[in-house]
XYZ file of C-alpha atoms in Angstrom:
454
model
C 33.542 -95.988 173.207
C 33.282 -95.228 176.908
C 31.831 -96.935 179.931
C 30.462 -95.809 183.286
C 30.278 -98.339 186.126
C 28.302 -97.515 189.251
C 29.710 -98.549 192.623
C 26.776 -98.640 195.017
C 27.242 -97.654 198.645
C 23.678 -98.505 199.531
C 23.927 -98.269 203.313
C 24.800 -94.574 203.022
C 22.526 -93.891 200.057
C 25.458 -92.962 197.810
C 27.070 -93.934 194.535
C 30.634 -93.724 193.273
C 31.596 -94.079 189.638
C 34.334 -95.595 187.494
C 34.306 -94.155 183.982
C 36.735 -94.456 181.088
C 37.733 -96.064 177.811
C 39.802 -99.072 176.847
C 42.971 -98.091 178.719
C 42.368 -95.567 181.473
C 39.579 -94.389 183.743
C 38.533 -91.828 186.333
C 36.981 -92.559 189.723
C 34.446 -90.074 191.096
C 33.805 -89.686 194.850
C 35.230 -93.066 195.925
C 34.221 -94.743 199.198
C 36.823 -95.392 201.852
C 37.038 -99.112 201.108
C 38.931 -98.671 197.877
C 39.416 -102.381 197.236
C 35.973 -102.415 195.602
C 37.058 -99.678 193.208
C 40.354 -101.371 192.399
C 38.498 -104.618 191.686
C 36.081 -102.788 189.370
C 38.998 -101.285 187.437
C 40.674 -104.695 187.220
C 37.510 -106.224 185.763
C 37.541 -103.535 183.093
C 41.266 -103.929 182.505
C 41.896 -100.196 182.882
C 44.365 -98.074 184.809
C 42.950 -95.429 187.148
C 44.529 -92.213 185.890
C 42.408 -89.700 187.808
C 40.517 -89.650 191.093
C 38.136 -86.718 191.561
C 36.075 -85.299 194.403
C 33.012 -83.200 193.743
C 33.314 -81.738 197.250
C 34.559 -82.454 200.755
C 31.977 -84.966 201.892
C 29.976 -84.548 205.071
C 28.419 -88.004 205.180
C 31.341 -90.369 204.704
C 35.112 -90.669 204.844
C 36.559 -90.573 201.349
C 38.926 -93.122 199.919
C 40.146 -90.661 197.304
C 43.499 -89.769 198.823
C 44.467 -93.387 199.431
C 43.188 -94.528 196.034
C 45.260 -91.875 194.288
C 48.328 -92.912 196.301
C 47.897 -96.612 195.566
C 47.211 -96.194 191.852
C 49.456 -93.199 191.165
C 46.471 -91.294 189.822
C 46.140 -87.514 189.793
C 43.927 -86.451 192.698
C 41.535 -83.686 191.655
C 39.868 -81.655 194.412
C 37.983 -78.348 194.025
C 40.335 -75.421 194.550
C 38.068 -73.855 197.162
C 38.253 -76.868 199.459
C 40.764 -76.353 202.245
C 42.782 -79.526 202.646
C 46.043 -80.505 204.299
C 47.511 -82.627 201.515
C 48.819 -82.163 198.002
C 46.199 -82.362 195.271
C 45.440 -80.998 191.819
C 43.324 -77.900 192.439
C 40.321 -77.815 190.139
C 38.837 -74.547 188.886
C 35.742 -73.862 186.837
C 36.346 -74.765 183.209
C 39.414 -76.947 183.783
C 39.731 -79.903 181.416
C 41.543 -83.184 182.045
C 42.063 -85.894 179.446
C 40.940 -89.290 180.721
C 41.484 -91.601 177.746
C 42.991 -89.812 174.741
C 42.468 -92.612 172.157
C 38.805 -92.735 173.153
C 38.504 -88.944 173.095
C 37.381 -88.853 176.723
C 37.887 -85.802 178.914
C 36.469 -84.258 182.083
C 35.384 -80.625 182.192
C 34.846 -78.977 185.568
C 31.723 -76.907 186.215
C 31.520 -74.887 189.416
C 28.181 -75.794 191.007
C 28.162 -74.291 194.522
C 25.219 -74.919 196.810
C 25.727 -78.215 198.582
C 29.044 -76.701 199.657
C 30.608 -73.383 198.595
C 33.298 -75.176 196.575
C 31.149 -77.904 195.012
C 32.204 -78.861 191.494
C 30.488 -81.084 188.923
C 32.404 -82.891 186.184
C 31.149 -83.255 182.625
C 32.328 -86.392 180.841
C 32.909 -85.518 177.199
C 33.469 -87.869 174.280
C 35.174 -86.082 171.395
C 33.985 -82.773 172.783
C 30.340 -83.819 173.281
C 28.869 -84.058 176.788
C 27.635 -87.588 177.455
C 27.322 -87.599 181.250
C 27.744 -85.279 184.205
C 28.876 -86.310 187.679
C 26.808 -83.975 189.832
C 27.866 -85.087 193.328
C 25.537 -83.237 195.699
C 24.309 -80.629 193.245
C 21.566 -81.679 190.800
C 20.181 -84.991 192.039
C 17.448 -87.158 190.559
C 14.274 -85.190 191.184
C 15.816 -83.018 193.871
C 19.045 -81.292 194.949
C 21.605 -81.705 197.712
C 20.851 -79.979 200.985
C 22.579 -76.611 201.555
C 22.754 -76.592 205.355
C 25.754 -78.805 206.086
C 28.474 -76.153 206.150
C 27.491 -73.165 208.282
C 24.002 -72.060 209.409
C 24.634 -68.466 208.381
C 25.375 -69.622 204.827
C 22.343 -71.875 204.383
C 20.043 -69.476 202.521
C 22.913 -68.196 200.368
C 23.883 -71.760 199.480
C 20.257 -72.680 198.781
C 20.088 -69.887 196.208
C 23.425 -71.011 194.788
C 22.055 -74.548 194.560
C 19.116 -73.303 192.493
C 21.446 -71.328 190.208
C 23.806 -74.302 189.815
C 20.960 -76.606 188.802
C 19.927 -74.063 186.163
C 23.506 -73.756 184.936
C 23.738 -77.483 184.388
C 20.389 -77.525 182.593
C 21.330 -74.584 180.376
C 24.830 -75.691 179.401
C 24.350 -79.419 178.844
C 22.394 -81.270 176.143
C 19.117 -82.877 177.194
C 20.522 -86.342 176.574
C 23.375 -85.909 179.064
C 23.152 -88.598 181.734
C 22.894 -87.236 185.282
C 25.107 -89.225 187.690
C 24.836 -87.893 191.265
C 26.698 -89.178 194.304
C 23.904 -88.502 196.785
C 20.168 -88.954 196.702
C 19.541 -92.690 197.063
C 18.703 -92.541 200.769
C 21.513 -90.211 201.793
C 20.777 -87.505 204.356
C 22.804 -85.191 202.103
C 19.776 -85.064 199.819
C 17.117 -82.410 200.456
C 14.433 -84.795 199.197
C 13.832 -88.356 198.086
C 15.362 -89.367 194.772
C 12.740 -90.133 192.132
C 14.050 -93.090 190.172
C 17.389 -94.764 189.615
C 18.599 -92.891 186.546
C 17.980 -89.644 184.715
C 19.119 -87.180 182.078
C 19.251 -83.408 181.891
C 16.097 -83.470 179.771
C 14.207 -85.568 182.307
C 15.295 -83.249 185.124
C 14.070 -80.208 183.203
C 10.645 -81.825 183.104
C 10.459 -83.016 186.702
C 12.985 -81.418 189.084
C 11.461 -78.718 191.291
C 14.725 -76.774 191.205
C 14.307 -76.386 187.447
C 10.553 -75.794 187.429
C 10.212 -73.094 190.069
C 11.604 -69.605 190.535
C 14.392 -69.105 193.055
C 12.345 -67.460 195.829
C 9.641 -70.144 195.972
C 12.091 -72.990 195.578
C 14.419 -71.715 198.295
C 11.563 -71.066 200.726
C 10.265 -74.611 200.396
C 13.757 -76.105 200.441
C 14.619 -74.367 203.707
C 11.260 -75.247 205.276
C 11.744 -78.920 204.487
C 15.212 -79.396 205.942
C 15.360 -81.966 208.731
C 17.976 -82.699 211.376
C 21.543 -83.426 210.318
C 23.148 -86.696 211.479
C 25.456 -85.864 214.373
C 28.413 -87.743 212.915
C 28.539 -85.377 209.934
C 30.425 -82.991 212.215
C 33.432 -85.312 212.059
C 33.432 -86.224 208.352
C 34.432 -82.890 206.802
C 37.453 -82.400 209.085
C 38.562 -86.002 208.504
C 38.385 -85.537 204.741
C 40.187 -82.197 204.895
C 43.001 -83.634 207.008
C 43.447 -86.686 204.794
C 41.937 -89.992 205.961
C 44.233 -92.799 207.035
C 44.155 -96.071 205.080
C 41.297 -98.282 206.192
C 42.029 -101.345 208.320
C 39.508 -104.136 207.774
C 41.345 -106.925 209.598
C 39.093 -108.828 212.014
C 38.680 -107.316 215.491
C 39.624 -109.082 218.692
C 37.249 -111.864 219.733
C 35.140 -111.205 222.848
C 33.846 -114.015 225.043
C 30.864 -113.748 227.397
C 32.989 -112.424 230.251
C 34.440 -109.642 228.134
C 31.022 -108.711 226.756
C 29.700 -108.399 230.303
C 32.740 -106.400 231.330
C 32.360 -103.957 228.454
C 28.681 -103.461 229.237
C 29.527 -102.823 232.886
C 32.070 -100.202 231.767
C 29.353 -98.323 229.885
C 30.586 -99.248 226.423
C 28.199 -99.987 223.572
C 27.531 -103.607 222.672
C 25.665 -103.744 219.362
C 23.704 -106.794 218.219
C 23.552 -106.894 214.415
C 20.873 -109.559 214.046
C 17.407 -109.015 212.602
C 15.022 -107.262 214.962
C 12.803 -110.354 215.268
C 15.698 -112.463 216.529
C 16.845 -109.706 218.873
C 13.385 -109.250 220.415
C 13.142 -112.984 221.093
C 16.408 -113.101 223.020
C 19.462 -110.894 223.495
C 22.191 -109.899 225.901
C 20.663 -107.564 228.473
C 21.963 -104.047 227.920
C 22.894 -104.554 224.265
C 21.467 -102.435 221.453
C 19.956 -103.666 218.197
C 21.133 -102.125 214.934
C 20.244 -104.458 212.090
C 23.078 -105.213 209.706
C 20.652 -105.008 206.795
C 19.336 -101.540 207.679
C 20.949 -98.107 207.507
C 23.290 -99.309 210.209
C 26.237 -96.987 209.629
C 24.073 -93.876 209.489
C 22.069 -94.590 212.631
C 24.819 -96.110 214.739
C 27.199 -93.261 213.904
C 24.372 -90.782 214.587
C 23.444 -92.163 217.999
C 26.679 -93.386 219.563
C 28.748 -90.862 221.527
C 31.642 -90.190 219.154
C 34.710 -92.191 220.071
C 32.934 -94.559 222.482
C 34.186 -98.157 222.098
C 31.753 -100.498 220.366
C 31.615 -104.283 220.482
C 29.775 -106.022 217.632
C 27.716 -109.200 217.988
C 27.096 -110.892 214.645
C 25.485 -114.063 213.366
C 28.469 -114.933 211.185
C 31.979 -113.807 210.277
C 30.599 -112.625 206.934
C 28.026 -110.398 208.571
C 30.663 -109.011 210.912
C 33.066 -108.236 208.056
C 30.355 -106.466 206.048
C 29.375 -104.291 209.005
C 32.978 -103.504 209.875
C 33.452 -102.296 206.292
C 30.305 -100.195 206.460
C 31.278 -98.569 209.749
C 34.768 -97.730 208.473
C 33.114 -95.637 205.775
C 31.822 -93.267 208.470
C 34.948 -93.182 210.592
C 34.162 -95.925 213.131
C 37.402 -97.615 212.258
C 38.060 -100.420 214.672
C 35.479 -102.234 216.818
C 36.818 -102.737 220.327
C 35.906 -106.419 220.056
C 33.429 -108.742 218.380
C 31.705 -112.096 218.718
C 29.826 -114.313 216.295
C 27.224 -117.002 216.779
C 24.108 -116.529 218.883
C 22.994 -114.915 222.152
C 23.332 -118.113 224.162
C 27.077 -117.916 223.497
C 27.270 -114.265 224.486
C 26.007 -114.520 228.075
C 27.767 -116.023 231.053
C 26.682 -119.366 232.453
C 23.481 -119.018 234.450
C 22.528 -115.624 233.031
C 19.154 -115.269 231.332
C 18.587 -113.597 227.990
C 16.455 -110.470 227.844
C 13.470 -110.152 225.484
C 10.492 -107.951 224.668
C 7.320 -108.407 222.596
C 6.650 -107.180 219.075
C 3.272 -106.006 217.836
C 1.372 -104.318 215.007
C -0.710 -101.154 214.911
C -3.797 -103.406 214.954
C -2.539 -104.841 218.247
C -2.107 -101.316 219.585
C -5.618 -100.346 218.520
C -7.000 -103.401 220.322
C -5.007 -102.747 223.479
C -7.488 -101.488 226.107
C -5.240 -100.982 229.105
C -4.904 -97.382 230.336
C -1.515 -95.827 230.916
C 0.087 -97.163 227.737
C 2.637 -94.762 226.263
C 2.792 -94.549 222.476
C 6.240 -93.310 221.504
C 6.812 -92.020 217.968
C 10.536 -91.973 217.062
C 10.189 -90.688 213.502
C 11.795 -87.426 212.428
C 9.931 -84.106 212.528
C 9.244 -84.077 208.807
C 7.627 -87.511 208.957
C 5.446 -86.667 211.937
C 4.160 -83.512 210.264
C 2.388 -85.757 207.759
C 0.343 -87.462 210.466
C 0.690 -89.004 213.912
C -1.201 -91.194 216.354
C -3.359 -89.075 218.615
C -1.852 -88.788 222.079
C 1.530 -90.159 221.089
C 4.760 -88.813 222.528
C 7.284 -87.654 219.970
C 11.001 -88.131 220.555
C 12.985 -88.624 217.313
C 15.254 -91.652 217.472
C 18.454 -89.680 217.081
C 17.625 -87.695 220.237
C 16.360 -90.631 222.314
C 19.633 -91.650 224.041
C 19.776 -88.254 225.741
C 16.042 -88.016 226.405
C 15.125 -91.374 227.925
C 14.041 -89.621 231.117
C 11.371 -87.761 229.135
C 9.515 -90.959 228.233
C 6.470 -91.116 230.559
C 6.104 -93.994 232.960
C 4.204 -97.114 231.963
C 4.475 -99.652 229.198
C 5.955 -98.064 226.068
C 4.715 -99.033 222.600
C 7.347 -97.576 220.293
C 6.886 -97.121 216.558
C 8.558 -95.508 213.560
C 7.643 -95.622 209.872
C 8.418 -99.261 209.180
C 9.895 -101.093 212.169
C 13.686 -100.808 211.970
C 14.057 -97.593 213.961
C 11.415 -98.755 216.431
C 13.574 -101.804 217.084
C 16.593 -99.609 217.795
C 14.520 -97.452 220.139
C 13.015 -100.512 221.838
C 16.501 -101.857 222.496
C 17.558 -98.544 224.045
C 14.482 -98.527 226.286
C 14.885 -102.197 227.163
C 18.516 -101.609 228.143
C 17.319 -98.779 230.391
C 14.952 -101.166 232.181
C 11.690 -100.007 230.606
C 8.717 -102.254 229.798
C 8.642 -101.941 226.012
C 6.711 -103.264 223.026
C 8.216 -102.779 219.548
C 5.605 -101.942 216.932
C 6.974 -103.681 213.859
C 4.602 -102.313 211.241
C 4.232 -99.721 208.492
C 2.823 -96.426 209.730
C 0.363 -96.560 206.828
C -1.390 -99.331 208.774
C -2.069 -97.155 211.832
C -5.154 -95.393 210.476
C -6.432 -98.559 208.818
C -6.235 -100.282 212.212
C -8.635 -97.738 213.676
C -6.163 -95.483 215.455
C -6.935 -91.771 215.285
C -4.408 -89.959 213.098
C -3.888 -86.246 213.584
C -2.080 -83.789 211.332
C -0.503 -80.500 212.205
């Protein structure tokens, strides 16, 4: 008998896996905070004998090297990946025994496309394929994006991605479970995952990569690619060099004076509370990235890389969770932190800043001229429909384009409210009169606003 445990990394839209038998197990694409993986292995009562990477990741810092060091496991990395540390180079067709009494082994399948060296791993029980760890190759209902390595290679990798999906479908039984790393909200996915689980047979019936010829599939895949998070630039090199062990000890405590001083120095002070609480009262100049949202992705995308960040949290637990999440994308140590509420974060006599929230119905009923409607969704979202007359500046470009926002009161919206809150905090910190539209974009047309399409 074998088991496969999923280790969710929901904030990044990824999954890692622990798979094995009664005695030993393999870990696939582990997150940087390896204590979660070690705890999962301890619950199963197994020793981690192998740690494998499907590819050098572009969206997070791996914990693979450190996990292999701590557990004494063999560290398997595709041979084509250029790294600066010792590893077991994996080639197409290589087999590694995972749990001999259970008849478990891993077989490597070269599946280039997401990266040139991408490798999937087939989990076999007594020679029969039972699952395949597909990393960023064949995802649930889609495939990994092929444009993260080098622009000149994108079309070539897109065609390789199509071929790799077909190889997996041709060589594996229909009942083989498909276990991807990306595709659950990750920007490494070229489309939205369709469901939580799948098999090769289900993908044959539903995945566009397996239903369409290469030319049509590649054309649509390339046309649908959206912007790449800026922090991805730093992930591949970090993983190739060998990430340092993560340090999750609490950061230094900041009082109101230090918070003010850091703001005056141009550093980022990030309020992790819910957008409703932030809008009602916050430290002037601070930015709102909700702890419960895709915080790591958007904060790492927007912040100038290497700029010190101070975190303001409701509780030590919230702070610790966010610190862990940020470490996964290479924001290792907050400069400082504070917990509690905004009244504790401002100096005596200083007032809290605030701004109103609204719905699309409120916007439709707003008669005043000169109101600016700012859409901060990505290009692909806007192409499906937008409010007539709205200004479009995607959130990830807004910090460098604040001067392009026309004068007047700014009603800022996204697709659901979270990104609008981030944008509203950026505008508020810049001294703009802002209203955060905290509503689903589906409500805009129903409210009577005119929706245009390209």
